[in-house]
PDB file of C-alpha atoms in Angstrom:
ATOM      1  CA  GLY A 316     115.635 131.846 115.541  1.00 69.00           C
ATOM      2  CA  ARG A 317     112.601 132.314 117.691  1.00 70.00           C
ATOM      3  CA  PHE A 318     112.044 135.917 116.581  1.00 72.00           C
ATOM      4  CA  ALA A 319     112.239 135.181 112.845  1.00 74.00           C
ATOM      5  CA  GLY A 320     108.470 135.028 112.401  1.00 68.00           C
ATOM      6  CA  SER A 321     107.712 138.228 114.316  1.00 73.00           C
ATOM      7  CA  ASN A 322     110.594 140.124 112.673  1.00 75.00           C
ATOM      8  CA  ARG A 323     109.424 139.172 109.190  1.00 74.00           C
ATOM      9  CA  GLU A 324     105.849 140.026 110.102  1.00 74.00           C
ATOM     10  CA  ASN A 325     106.948 143.506 111.273  1.00 76.00           C
ATOM     11  CA  ARG A 326     108.767 144.024 107.957  1.00 82.00           C
ATOM     12  CA  GLY A 327     105.664 142.927 106.029  1.00 77.00           C
ATOM     13  CA  GLU A 328     107.282 139.786 104.655  1.00 80.00           C
ATOM     14  CA  GLY A 329     105.929 136.241 104.565  1.00 74.00           C
ATOM     15  CA  LYS A 330     106.920 133.176 106.539  1.00 77.00           C
ATOM     16  CA  PRO A 331     110.569 132.585 107.476  1.00 78.00           C
ATOM     17  CA  GLU A 332     112.668 130.750 104.913  1.00 80.00           C
ATOM     18  CA  THR A 333     113.374 127.054 105.112  1.00 85.00           C
ATOM     19  CA  PHE A 334     116.750 125.427 104.621  1.00 89.00           C
ATOM     20  CA  ASN A 335     117.922 121.923 103.769  1.00 92.00           C
ATOM     21  CA  PHE A 336     120.584 120.278 105.910  1.00 92.00           C
ATOM     22  CA  LEU A 337     121.533 116.617 106.469  1.00 92.00           C
ATOM     23  CA  GLY A 338     118.556 115.293 104.516  1.00 92.00           C
ATOM     24  CA  PHE A 339     115.949 117.384 106.342  1.00 93.00           C
ATOM     25  CA  THR A 340     114.088 120.571 105.482  1.00 92.00           C
ATOM     26  CA  HIS A 341     114.156 122.783 108.575  1.00 91.00           C
ATOM     27  CA  ARG A 342     111.404 125.345 109.122  1.00 87.00           C
ATOM     28  CA  CYS A 343     110.190 127.580 111.917  1.00 84.00           C
ATOM     29  CA  ALA A 344     106.963 126.670 113.687  1.00 82.00           C
ATOM     30  CA  LYS A 345     105.047 127.109 116.925  1.00 81.00           C
ATOM     31  CA  ARG A 346     104.164 124.285 119.273  1.00 80.00           C
ATOM     32  CA  ARG A 347     100.500 123.464 119.628  1.00 83.00           C
ATOM     33  CA  THR A 348     100.677 123.185 123.393  1.00 84.00           C
ATOM     34  CA  ASP A 349     102.213 126.487 124.455  1.00 83.00           C
ATOM     35  CA  LYS A 350     102.611 128.406 121.144  1.00 79.00           C
ATOM     36  CA  ARG A 351     106.366 128.705 121.668  1.00 80.00           C
ATOM     37  CA  PHE A 352     109.005 128.590 118.940  1.00 81.00           C
ATOM     38  CA  THR A 353     110.338 125.303 117.629  1.00 81.00           C
ATOM     39  CA  VAL A 354     112.158 124.044 114.549  1.00 83.00           C
ATOM     40  CA  ILE A 355     110.379 121.340 112.565  1.00 86.00           C
ATOM     41  CA  ARG A 356     112.503 118.870 110.599  1.00 91.00           C
ATOM     42  CA  THR A 357     110.853 117.081 107.692  1.00 93.00           C
ATOM     43  CA  THR A 358     112.470 114.786 105.160  1.00 95.00           C
ATOM     44  CA  MET A 359     113.535 116.526 101.965  1.00 94.00           C
ATOM     45  CA  ALA A 360     110.965 115.619  99.309  1.00 94.00           C
ATOM     46  CA  LYS A 361     113.621 115.163  96.640  1.00 95.00           C
ATOM     47  CA  ARG A 362     115.545 112.657  98.763  1.00 94.00           C
ATOM     48  CA  LEU A 363     112.422 110.724  99.740  1.00 96.00           C
ATOM     49  CA  GLY A 364     111.398 110.351  96.097  1.00 96.00           C
ATOM     50  CA  ALA A 365     114.890 109.353  95.000  1.00 96.00           C
ATOM     51  CA  THR A 366     115.135 106.718  97.729  1.00 96.00           C
ATOM     52  CA  VAL A 367     111.775 105.187  96.832  1.00 97.00           C
ATOM     53  CA  GLN A 368     112.792 105.153  93.174  1.00 97.00           C
ATOM     54  CA  ARG A 369     116.057 103.322  93.970  1.00 97.00           C
ATOM     55  CA  ILE A 370     114.156 100.790  96.096  1.00 97.00           C
ATOM     56  CA  GLY A 371     111.676 100.257  93.248  1.00 96.00           C
ATOM     57  CA  GLN A 372     114.506  99.618  90.786  1.00 97.00           C
ATOM     58  CA  ALA A 373     116.106  97.103  93.158  1.00 97.00           C
ATOM     59  CA  LEU A 374     112.760  95.353  93.609  1.00 95.00           C
ATOM     60  CA  LYS A 375     112.307  95.142  89.832  1.00 93.00           C
ATOM     61  CA  LYS A 376     115.770  93.649  89.461  1.00 95.00           C
ATOM     62  CA  ASN A 377     115.124  91.053  92.193  1.00 93.00           C
ATOM     63  CA  ARG A 378     111.424  90.368  91.616  1.00 89.00           C
ATOM     64  CA  ALA A 379     112.065  86.675  90.929  1.00 90.00           C
ATOM     65  CA  LEU A 380     113.372  86.108  94.461  1.00 93.00           C
ATOM     66  CA  PRO A 381     111.041  84.459  96.987  1.00 93.00           C
ATOM     67  CA  ILE A 382     108.675  86.846  98.765  1.00 93.00           C
ATOM     68  CA  ASP A 383     110.191  85.955 102.137  1.00 95.00           C
ATOM     69  CA  GLN A 384     113.652  86.995 100.988  1.00 96.00           C
ATOM     70  CA  GLN A 385     112.326  90.220  99.447  1.00 96.00           C
ATOM     71  CA  GLY A 386     110.408  91.015 102.633  1.00 96.00           C
ATOM     72  CA  ARG A 387     113.440  90.524 104.885  1.00 97.00           C
ATOM     73  CA  TRP A 388     115.604  92.734 102.634  1.00 97.00           C
ATOM     74  CA  LEU A 389     112.924  95.399 102.423  1.00 97.00           C
ATOM     75  CA  ALA A 390     112.495  95.348 106.221  1.00 97.00           C
ATOM     76  CA  LEU A 391     116.193  96.103 106.645  1.00 97.00           C
ATOM     77  CA  VAL A 392     116.017  98.981 104.173  1.00 96.00           C
ATOM     78  CA  VAL A 393     112.896 100.531 105.719  1.00 96.00           C
ATOM     79  CA  ARG A 394     114.195 100.080 109.275  1.00 96.00           C
ATOM     80  CA  GLY A 395     117.466 101.795 108.373  1.00 96.00           C
ATOM     81  CA  TRP A 396     115.632 104.703 106.750  1.00 96.00           C
ATOM     82  CA  LEU A 397     113.329 105.060 109.760  1.00 95.00           C
ATOM     83  CA  ASN A 398     116.246 104.959 112.197  1.00 94.00           C
ATOM     84  CA  TYR A 399     117.532 108.165 110.640  1.00 95.00           C
ATOM     85  CA  HIS A 400     114.354 109.981 109.600  1.00 94.00           C
ATOM     86  CA  ALA A 401     111.860 109.128 112.373  1.00 93.00           C
ATOM     87  CA  VAL A 402     112.240 112.412 114.283  1.00 92.00           C
ATOM     88  CA  PRO A 403     109.442 114.410 115.955  1.00 89.00           C
ATOM     89  CA  GLY A 404     107.431 116.385 113.432  1.00 88.00           C
ATOM     90  CA  ASN A 405     108.242 114.077 110.518  1.00 92.00           C
ATOM     91  CA  SER A 406     105.438 111.534 110.871  1.00 92.00           C
ATOM     92  CA  GLY A 407     103.794 112.514 107.595  1.00 94.00           C
ATOM     93  CA  ALA A 408     106.963 111.850 105.617  1.00 95.00           C
ATOM     94  CA  ILE A 409     107.750 108.526 107.285  1.00 96.00           C
ATOM     95  CA  CYS A 410     104.176 107.283 106.727  1.00 96.00           C
ATOM     96  CA  ALA A 411     104.357 108.413 103.096  1.00 96.00           C
ATOM     97  CA  PHE A 412     107.720 106.660 102.675  1.00 97.00           C
ATOM     98  CA  ARG A 413     106.387 103.370 104.017  1.00 97.00           C
ATOM     99  CA  ASP A 414     103.242 103.585 101.857  1.00 96.00           C
ATOM    100  CA  ARG A 415     105.267 104.346  98.729  1.00 97.00           C
ATOM    101  CA  VAL A 416     107.627 101.430  99.419  1.00 97.00           C
ATOM    102  CA  ILE A 417     104.634  99.100  99.821  1.00 96.00           C
ATOM    103  CA  ASP A 418     103.235 100.365  96.517  1.00 95.00           C
ATOM    104  CA  ALA A 419     106.575  99.803  94.763  1.00 95.00           C
ATOM    105  CA  TRP A 420     106.712  96.263  96.194  1.00 94.00           C
ATOM    106  CA  ARG A 421     103.130  95.596  95.024  1.00 92.00           C
ATOM    107  CA  ARG A 422     103.975  96.776  91.507  1.00 91.00           C
ATOM    108  CA  ALA A 423     107.075  94.560  91.416  1.00 91.00           C
ATOM    109  CA  LEU A 424     105.145  91.515  92.662  1.00 90.00           C
ATOM    110  CA  SER A 425     102.265  92.058  90.262  1.00 87.00           C
ATOM    111  CA  ARG A 426     104.701  91.815  87.336  1.00 86.00           C
ATOM    112  CA  ARG A 427     105.793  88.293  88.297  1.00 83.00           C
ATOM    113  CA  SER A 428     103.029  86.558  86.367  1.00 75.00           C
ATOM    114  CA  GLN A 429     100.591  87.155  83.563  1.00 70.00           C
ATOM    115  CA  THR A 430      97.698  87.403  86.016  1.00 60.00           C
ATOM    116  CA  ALA A 431      98.818  90.822  87.195  1.00 56.00           C
ATOM    117  CA  ARG A 432      95.333  92.182  87.842  1.00 60.00           C
ATOM    118  CA  THR A 433      94.299  89.432  90.219  1.00 61.00           C
ATOM    119  CA  GLY A 434      97.741  88.391  91.449  1.00 66.00           C
ATOM    120  CA  THR A 435      98.675  90.940  94.096  1.00 79.00           C
ATOM    121  CA  THR A 436      95.778  92.751  95.735  1.00 86.00           C
ATOM    122  CA  TRP A 437      95.991  95.410  98.407  1.00 88.00           C
ATOM    123  CA  ILE A 438      94.639  92.926 100.959  1.00 91.00           C
ATOM    124  CA  ILE A 439      97.633  90.677 100.308  1.00 89.00           C
ATOM    125  CA  MET A 440     100.010  93.648 100.375  1.00 92.00           C
ATOM    126  CA  ARG A 441      98.677  94.854 103.730  1.00 94.00           C
ATOM    127  CA  ARG A 442      99.331  91.395 105.172  1.00 94.00           C
ATOM    128  CA  LEU A 443     102.845  91.291 103.713  1.00 94.00           C
ATOM    129  CA  ALA A 444     103.623  94.796 104.981  1.00 95.00           C
ATOM    130  CA  GLU A 445     102.297  93.929 108.434  1.00 95.00           C
ATOM    131  CA  ARG A 446     104.407  90.797 108.487  1.00 96.00           C
ATOM    132  CA  TYR A 447     107.712  92.179 107.189  1.00 96.00           C
ATOM    133  CA  LEU A 448     107.895  95.965 107.401  1.00 96.00           C
ATOM    134  CA  PRO A 449     108.326  97.884 110.659  1.00 95.00           C
ATOM    135  CA  PRO A 450     105.561 100.348 111.564  1.00 95.00           C
ATOM    136  CA  ALA A 451     106.020 104.011 110.694  1.00 93.00           C
ATOM    137  CA  ARG A 452     106.330 105.727 114.067  1.00 92.00           C
ATOM    138  CA  ILE A 453     108.543 108.342 115.672  1.00 90.00           C
ATOM    139  CA  LEU A 454     111.634 106.662 117.146  1.00 88.00           C
ATOM    140  CA  HIS A 455     113.599 109.642 118.472  1.00 83.00           C
ATOM    141  CA  PRO A 456     112.552 111.953 121.314  1.00 81.00           C
ATOM    142  CA  TYR A 457     112.701 115.726 121.213  1.00 74.00           C
ATOM    143  CA  PRO A 458     116.248 117.006 121.926  1.00 70.00           C
ATOM    144  CA  ASN A 459     115.255 118.608 125.253  1.00 68.00           C
ATOM    145  CA  GLU A 460     113.924 115.224 126.459  1.00 67.00           C
ATOM    146  CA  ARG A 461     116.964 113.326 125.225  1.00 61.00           C
ATOM    147  CA  LEU A 462     119.445 115.724 126.821  1.00 57.00           C
ATOM    148  CA  ARG A 463     117.629 116.099 130.143  1.00 61.00           C
ATOM    149  CA  VAL A 464     119.838 114.942 133.006  1.00 62.00           C
ATOM    150  CA  ILE A 465     118.297 113.661 136.196  1.00 65.00           C
ATOM    151  CA  THR A 466     120.625 113.397 139.182  1.00 60.00           C
TER     152      THR A 466
END
C-alpha cells in the first residue's frame, strides 16, 4: 500500500517487495508530478524473454515464406502482445519487446541465403518494421482516467 515505503524505512529495511501477477511485476513507486504513491506494472522479464524466444523459433521454422506474409503474421503477434502489455509505466519493456522481435526477424531473414552478411541490413529491417509492425506506445490509460465518470 501507500505506506509500505515509509513503514519499511522506519524499520530500517530496503525497498518494498515486488510481486508477479498476471504477467506483470508490480512494485511501489512515487509519481514524478506530485510524489504520491502509485503501483508500477512492468512485464515480467522471464515472460518477455520466453515470448521472444517462441517468436524466433516460429520465424526460423517459416523463414522460407515471403516477407510480406511473415510481416503480416508478425504484426498480428506484436499487436496482440501490445494490446495486453502496453500499460502506463511499461514503455521500456514494450520498446524492448519490439526491438527484440525485429532482431529475431533480422536473424531469420539473414539465414535465407548464403550472403548473410550483406543480405539483411539494419536499414532494411527498419523499413520492414516501419511498414509491418505497430509502434511501441502506451495503449491503455491510467485506471483513474479510465474509470472517471462525467455526468
